[in-house]
Amino acid sequence: MSDAPDAGIAPAGADVLHDPYAEPRTESPLSHSPYRGMSDADRSALWQQRLHEAEAGLTRLLAARGDEVHLTDWFALQAEIFADLPDPLTAEPPAWQRVFFRGQALMERFLVTRYGEEVLADWARANAEIHRQVEPDHGRGAADPIHRIARQAELYGSTYEFDDAPPTAERAALAITHCSIWDYREQARRTGVRITLASPCTYCTEALSANIRAKGFRPSHQLRSGPTGHGCRWEATDERQEP
């Protein structure tokens, strides 16, 4: 997600489907939204991990740039990012969602106003180094980073499906047929939230590509727009395979 507003909108959908880590299903070659049954604990944990990746990545980026940022500015930003954290024992996923969106919005605004949109690619690469260290490997090869994209799509209530070709350790792909990030942004815009980027894809494509590369795979993507709204298709292939 890019350019997130401060207010939270609960992710849609609570239907319980199959366990995404179970053995592959045989009744259908196409898996539709298999993470719809994610538990509240898993949803909250992913929001927290995403915030950690983004903030730690920004720390890494700013350190690499040297002394261009006054430390007082950076401390003030961190204080805003982590203000009013939810109770870790009782908070529901939407509370952590609000914290992530607020932090994402603050960090994007902080970077773009100082360095321009071109710095977002650098931030994405810095975040991906943190992602490489904290995102577990599940032994599925190229399917691992693609499943991470699916889990993120699920947090927003997006509609997505894996390719009908079975994923392998060398190649996996996913299509998001309706990206609910766009819905969220428009709802937020109507409530008066300031949006920094013209499109969420500006940062999102950089971030997802960098995450796939950080896990040792070659990313490719296509943006789509049609009757079902905005969407995209992502593929991860082994770096040793021919492009």
mmCIF file of C-alpha atoms in Angstrom:
data_model
loop_
_atom_site.group_PDB
_atom_site.id
_atom_site.type_symbol
_atom_site.label_atom_id
_atom_site.label_comp_id
_atom_site.label_asym_id
_atom_site.label_seq_id
_atom_site.Cartn_x
_atom_site.Cartn_y
_atom_site.Cartn_z
ATOM 1 C CA MET A 1 0.000 0.000 0.000
ATOM 2 C CA SER A 2 1.234 3.445 -0.841
ATOM 3 C CA ASP A 3 0.344 6.889 0.406
ATOM 4 C CA ALA A 4 -1.922 5.679 3.152
ATOM 5 C CA PRO A 5 -4.227 8.085 4.957
ATOM 6 C CA ASP A 6 -4.423 8.304 8.723
ATOM 7 C CA ALA A 7 -7.918 6.954 9.237
ATOM 8 C CA GLY A 8 -8.470 3.214 9.157
ATOM 9 C CA ILE A 9 -11.002 1.207 7.203
ATOM 10 C CA ALA A 10 -11.535 -2.355 8.270
ATOM 11 C CA PRO A 11 -10.533 -5.011 5.719
ATOM 12 C CA ALA A 12 -13.476 -6.667 4.038
ATOM 13 C CA GLY A 13 -14.383 -10.310 4.093
ATOM 14 C CA ALA A 14 -14.446 -12.964 6.808
ATOM 15 C CA ASP A 15 -15.315 -16.129 4.881
ATOM 16 C CA VAL A 16 -13.320 -19.137 6.021
ATOM 17 C CA LEU A 17 -11.608 -20.961 3.166
ATOM 18 C CA HIS A 18 -8.857 -23.575 3.113
ATOM 19 C CA ASP A 19 -5.597 -23.294 5.043
ATOM 20 C CA PRO A 20 -3.163 -21.663 2.561
ATOM 21 C CA TYR A 21 -0.267 -23.650 4.001
ATOM 22 C CA ALA A 22 -2.050 -26.987 3.664
ATOM 23 C CA GLU A 23 -1.516 -29.434 0.810
ATOM 24 C CA PRO A 24 -2.634 -28.074 -2.605
ATOM 25 C CA ARG A 25 -6.325 -28.479 -3.344
ATOM 26 C CA THR A 26 -7.363 -30.670 -6.228
ATOM 27 C CA GLU A 27 -10.927 -29.562 -6.806
ATOM 28 C CA SER A 28 -9.952 -26.428 -8.738
ATOM 29 C CA PRO A 29 -6.851 -25.375 -10.657
ATOM 30 C CA LEU A 30 -7.422 -21.748 -9.594
ATOM 31 C CA SER A 31 -7.218 -20.525 -5.994
ATOM 32 C CA HIS A 32 -9.394 -17.502 -5.252
ATOM 33 C CA SER A 33 -8.527 -15.388 -2.213
ATOM 34 C CA PRO A 34 -7.168 -18.287 -0.129
ATOM 35 C CA TYR A 35 -6.200 -16.040 2.783
ATOM 36 C CA ARG A 36 -9.751 -14.875 3.459
ATOM 37 C CA GLY A 37 -9.632 -17.061 6.583
ATOM 38 C CA MET A 38 -6.613 -15.329 8.122
ATOM 39 C CA SER A 39 -7.001 -15.042 11.886
ATOM 40 C CA ASP A 40 -7.151 -11.672 13.602
ATOM 41 C CA ALA A 41 -3.796 -12.433 15.221
ATOM 42 C CA ASP A 42 -2.203 -13.084 11.811
ATOM 43 C CA ARG A 43 -3.704 -9.916 10.349
ATOM 44 C CA SER A 44 -2.464 -7.784 13.235
ATOM 45 C CA ALA A 45 0.966 -9.385 13.066
ATOM 46 C CA LEU A 46 1.287 -8.621 9.355
ATOM 47 C CA TRP A 47 0.265 -4.983 9.853
ATOM 48 C CA GLN A 48 2.906 -4.713 12.575
ATOM 49 C CA GLN A 49 5.556 -6.403 10.443
ATOM 50 C CA ARG A 50 4.824 -4.088 7.528
ATOM 51 C CA LEU A 51 5.189 -1.045 9.779
ATOM 52 C CA HIS A 52 8.475 -2.412 11.119
ATOM 53 C CA GLU A 53 9.796 -3.007 7.595
ATOM 54 C CA ALA A 54 8.851 0.521 6.528
ATOM 55 C CA GLU A 55 10.194 2.369 9.565
ATOM 56 C CA ALA A 56 13.382 0.312 9.859
ATOM 57 C CA GLY A 57 13.915 0.705 6.123
ATOM 58 C CA LEU A 58 13.551 4.470 6.411
ATOM 59 C CA THR A 59 16.036 4.513 9.285
ATOM 60 C CA ARG A 60 18.446 2.560 7.092
ATOM 61 C CA LEU A 61 17.924 4.914 4.154
ATOM 62 C CA LEU A 62 18.420 8.089 6.165
ATOM 63 C CA ALA A 63 21.571 6.715 7.778
ATOM 64 C CA ALA A 64 22.968 5.895 4.347
ATOM 65 C CA ARG A 65 22.254 9.444 3.121
ATOM 66 C CA GLY A 66 24.367 10.957 5.908
ATOM 67 C CA ASP A 67 23.453 14.156 7.726
ATOM 68 C CA GLU A 68 20.976 15.608 5.244
ATOM 69 C CA VAL A 69 18.116 15.294 7.752
ATOM 70 C CA HIS A 70 18.148 17.123 11.069
ATOM 71 C CA LEU A 71 17.836 14.576 13.857
ATOM 72 C CA THR A 72 15.132 16.616 15.541
ATOM 73 C CA ASP A 73 12.978 16.256 12.408
ATOM 74 C CA TRP A 74 13.554 12.510 12.389
ATOM 75 C CA PHE A 75 12.750 12.136 16.087
ATOM 76 C CA ALA A 76 9.546 14.124 15.633
ATOM 77 C CA LEU A 77 8.523 11.868 12.749
ATOM 78 C CA GLN A 78 9.168 8.719 14.800
ATOM 79 C CA ALA A 79 7.099 10.139 17.647
ATOM 80 C CA GLU A 80 4.177 10.661 15.251
ATOM 81 C CA ILE A 81 4.564 7.207 13.690
ATOM 82 C CA PHE A 82 4.405 5.422 17.031
ATOM 83 C CA ALA A 83 1.941 7.689 18.837
ATOM 84 C CA ASP A 84 -1.020 6.034 20.552
ATOM 85 C CA LEU A 85 -0.081 2.430 19.820
ATOM 86 C CA PRO A 86 -2.941 -0.046 20.387
ATOM 87 C CA ASP A 87 -2.948 -2.450 23.286
ATOM 88 C CA PRO A 88 -0.994 -5.481 21.999
ATOM 89 C CA LEU A 89 -3.222 -7.882 23.950
ATOM 90 C CA THR A 90 -6.672 -6.568 23.082
ATOM 91 C CA ALA A 91 -6.435 -4.505 19.866
ATOM 92 C CA GLU A 92 -8.273 -5.772 16.791
ATOM 93 C CA PRO A 93 -6.630 -5.727 13.312
ATOM 94 C CA PRO A 94 -8.291 -2.428 12.248
ATOM 95 C CA ALA A 95 -6.462 -0.654 15.091
ATOM 96 C CA TRP A 96 -3.083 -1.838 13.785
ATOM 97 C CA GLN A 97 -4.240 -1.043 10.272
ATOM 98 C CA ARG A 98 -4.798 2.573 11.298
ATOM 99 C CA VAL A 99 -1.325 2.740 12.838
ATOM 100 C CA PHE A 100 0.266 1.356 9.676
ATOM 101 C CA PHE A 101 -1.627 3.734 7.377
ATOM 102 C CA ARG A 102 -0.770 6.703 9.531
ATOM 103 C CA GLY A 103 2.910 5.741 9.592
ATOM 104 C CA GLN A 104 3.013 5.025 5.858
ATOM 105 C CA ALA A 105 1.422 8.375 5.073
ATOM 106 C CA LEU A 106 3.795 10.264 7.367
ATOM 107 C CA MET A 107 6.882 8.559 5.964
ATOM 108 C CA GLU A 108 5.872 9.095 2.343
ATOM 109 C CA ARG A 109 5.176 12.767 2.988
ATOM 110 C CA PHE A 110 8.462 13.144 4.891
ATOM 111 C CA LEU A 111 10.480 11.707 1.999
ATOM 112 C CA VAL A 112 8.645 13.192 -0.979
ATOM 113 C CA THR A 113 8.611 16.742 0.410
ATOM 114 C CA ARG A 114 12.362 16.591 1.018
ATOM 115 C CA TYR A 115 13.696 14.580 -1.921
ATOM 116 C CA GLY A 116 10.893 14.150 -4.471
ATOM 117 C CA GLU A 117 9.147 10.999 -5.646
ATOM 118 C CA GLU A 118 12.370 9.541 -7.050
ATOM 119 C CA VAL A 119 13.517 8.721 -3.512
ATOM 120 C CA LEU A 120 10.690 6.210 -3.128
ATOM 121 C CA ALA A 121 12.642 3.604 -5.111
ATOM 122 C CA ASP A 122 15.549 3.985 -2.680
ATOM 123 C CA TRP A 123 13.180 3.617 0.264
ATOM 124 C CA ALA A 124 11.657 0.494 -1.283
ATOM 125 C CA ARG A 125 15.090 -1.107 -1.610
ATOM 126 C CA ALA A 126 15.992 -0.202 1.972
ATOM 127 C CA ASN A 127 12.699 -1.663 3.211
ATOM 128 C CA ALA A 128 13.301 -4.814 1.182
ATOM 129 C CA GLU A 129 16.552 -5.451 3.041
ATOM 130 C CA ILE A 130 14.589 -5.458 6.295
ATOM 131 C CA HIS A 131 11.907 -7.603 4.615
ATOM 132 C CA ARG A 132 14.553 -10.127 3.571
ATOM 133 C CA GLN A 133 15.582 -10.552 7.190
ATOM 134 C CA VAL A 134 12.190 -10.638 8.913
ATOM 135 C CA GLU A 135 9.887 -12.339 6.372
ATOM 136 C CA PRO A 136 9.955 -16.104 7.022
ATOM 137 C CA ASP A 137 10.882 -18.519 4.255
ATOM 138 C CA HIS A 138 8.327 -21.297 3.885
ATOM 139 C CA GLY A 139 10.330 -23.400 1.430
ATOM 140 C CA ARG A 140 8.090 -22.777 -1.572
ATOM 141 C CA GLY A 141 10.673 -20.951 -3.662
ATOM 142 C CA ALA A 142 9.136 -18.353 -5.975
ATOM 143 C CA ALA A 143 5.725 -18.913 -4.377
ATOM 144 C CA ASP A 144 6.898 -17.397 -1.084
ATOM 145 C CA PRO A 145 7.067 -13.742 -2.235
ATOM 146 C CA ILE A 146 3.900 -14.200 -4.286
ATOM 147 C CA HIS A 147 2.058 -15.485 -1.225
ATOM 148 C CA ARG A 148 3.259 -12.450 0.710
ATOM 149 C CA ILE A 149 1.623 -10.249 -1.929
ATOM 150 C CA ALA A 150 -1.572 -12.282 -1.558
ATOM 151 C CA ARG A 151 -1.550 -11.810 2.212
ATOM 152 C CA GLN A 152 -1.143 -8.066 1.805
ATOM 153 C CA ALA A 153 -3.968 -7.982 -0.728
ATOM 154 C CA GLU A 154 -6.143 -9.843 1.764
ATOM 155 C CA LEU A 155 -5.561 -7.199 4.426
ATOM 156 C CA TYR A 156 -7.271 -4.657 2.172
ATOM 157 C CA GLY A 157 -10.081 -6.975 1.082
ATOM 158 C CA SER A 158 -8.800 -7.015 -2.505
ATOM 159 C CA THR A 159 -9.888 -9.693 -4.971
ATOM 160 C CA TYR A 160 -7.000 -11.849 -6.163
ATOM 161 C CA GLU A 161 -6.230 -15.263 -7.582
ATOM 162 C CA PHE A 162 -3.206 -17.394 -8.272
ATOM 163 C CA ASP A 163 -2.403 -18.498 -11.822
ATOM 164 C CA ASP A 164 -4.068 -21.694 -12.948
ATOM 165 C CA ALA A 165 -0.599 -23.067 -13.768
ATOM 166 C CA PRO A 166 0.673 -24.752 -10.580
ATOM 167 C CA PRO A 167 3.392 -22.708 -8.875
ATOM 168 C CA THR A 168 6.874 -24.169 -8.762
ATOM 169 C CA ALA A 169 10.053 -23.302 -6.902
ATOM 170 C CA GLU A 170 11.171 -21.482 -10.083
ATOM 171 C CA ARG A 171 7.987 -19.560 -10.957
ATOM 172 C CA ALA A 172 4.783 -18.333 -9.342
ATOM 173 C CA ALA A 173 2.244 -15.687 -10.318
ATOM 174 C CA LEU A 174 -0.743 -13.864 -8.902
ATOM 175 C CA ALA A 175 -3.375 -11.525 -10.331
ATOM 176 C CA ILE A 176 -5.127 -8.876 -8.263
ATOM 177 C CA THR A 177 -8.353 -8.384 -10.161
ATOM 178 C CA HIS A 178 -9.699 -5.632 -7.909
ATOM 179 C CA CYS A 179 -7.289 -3.624 -5.783
ATOM 180 C CA SER A 180 -9.143 -2.278 -2.763
ATOM 181 C CA ILE A 181 -6.287 0.107 -1.967
ATOM 182 C CA TRP A 182 -7.855 2.403 -4.555
ATOM 183 C CA ASP A 183 -11.225 2.127 -2.797
ATOM 184 C CA TYR A 184 -9.625 2.978 0.520
ATOM 185 C CA ARG A 185 -7.838 6.020 -0.909
ATOM 186 C CA GLU A 186 -11.017 7.414 -2.444
ATOM 187 C CA GLN A 187 -12.970 6.945 0.779
ATOM 188 C CA ALA A 188 -10.175 8.701 2.652
ATOM 189 C CA ARG A 189 -10.027 11.497 0.085
ATOM 190 C CA ARG A 190 -13.745 12.152 0.567
ATOM 191 C CA THR A 191 -13.158 12.604 4.296
ATOM 192 C CA GLY A 192 -10.545 15.267 3.633
ATOM 193 C CA VAL A 193 -7.358 13.226 4.041
ATOM 194 C CA ARG A 194 -4.476 14.699 2.051
ATOM 195 C CA ILE A 195 -3.070 12.272 -0.512
ATOM 196 C CA THR A 196 0.573 12.777 -1.461
ATOM 197 C CA LEU A 197 0.914 10.501 -4.508
ATOM 198 C CA ALA A 198 -1.348 10.545 -7.550
ATOM 199 C CA SER A 199 -1.488 6.741 -7.606
ATOM 200 C CA PRO A 200 -0.824 4.091 -4.944
ATOM 201 C CA CYS A 201 1.004 2.129 -7.631
ATOM 202 C CA THR A 202 3.821 4.696 -7.615
ATOM 203 C CA TYR A 203 5.286 3.265 -4.435
ATOM 204 C CA CYS A 204 3.560 -0.135 -4.289
ATOM 205 C CA THR A 205 5.154 -1.424 -7.500
ATOM 206 C CA GLU A 206 8.605 -0.338 -6.298
ATOM 207 C CA ALA A 207 8.080 -1.979 -2.916
ATOM 208 C CA LEU A 208 6.749 -5.312 -4.174
ATOM 209 C CA SER A 209 9.439 -5.552 -6.857
ATOM 210 C CA ALA A 210 12.152 -4.864 -4.285
ATOM 211 C CA ASN A 211 10.739 -7.471 -1.892
ATOM 212 C CA ILE A 212 10.753 -10.128 -4.599
ATOM 213 C CA ARG A 213 14.339 -9.282 -5.547
ATOM 214 C CA ALA A 214 15.405 -9.354 -1.907
ATOM 215 C CA LYS A 215 14.208 -12.948 -1.707
ATOM 216 C CA GLY A 216 16.325 -13.888 -4.721
ATOM 217 C CA PHE A 217 13.744 -13.849 -7.511
ATOM 218 C CA ARG A 218 13.134 -11.749 -10.606
ATOM 219 C CA PRO A 219 9.926 -9.670 -10.432
ATOM 220 C CA SER A 220 7.669 -8.655 -13.264
ATOM 221 C CA HIS A 221 4.314 -6.931 -13.140
ATOM 222 C CA GLN A 222 1.552 -5.483 -15.283
ATOM 223 C CA LEU A 223 -0.908 -2.822 -14.170
ATOM 224 C CA ARG A 224 -4.481 -3.361 -15.260
ATOM 225 C CA SER A 225 -7.670 -1.335 -15.313
ATOM 226 C CA GLY A 226 -11.045 -2.514 -16.504
ATOM 227 C CA PRO A 227 -14.630 -3.350 -15.525
ATOM 228 C CA THR A 228 -13.501 -4.807 -12.189
ATOM 229 C CA GLY A 229 -11.461 -1.709 -11.331
ATOM 230 C CA HIS A 230 -7.736 -1.257 -10.854
ATOM 231 C CA GLY A 231 -5.581 -4.350 -10.587
ATOM 232 C CA CYS A 232 -2.238 -5.864 -11.416
ATOM 233 C CA ARG A 233 -0.490 -9.127 -12.137
ATOM 234 C CA TRP A 234 2.748 -10.198 -10.444
ATOM 235 C CA GLU A 235 5.209 -12.923 -11.303
ATOM 236 C CA ALA A 236 8.339 -14.120 -9.530
ATOM 237 C CA THR A 237 10.863 -16.286 -11.356
ATOM 238 C CA ASP A 238 14.157 -17.803 -10.343
ATOM 239 C CA GLU A 239 17.050 -15.475 -11.197
ATOM 240 C CA ARG A 240 18.806 -18.380 -12.909
ATOM 241 C CA GLN A 241 15.946 -18.857 -15.362
ATOM 242 C CA GLU A 242 16.025 -17.149 -18.744
ATOM 243 C CA PRO A 243 13.896 -13.960 -18.792
#
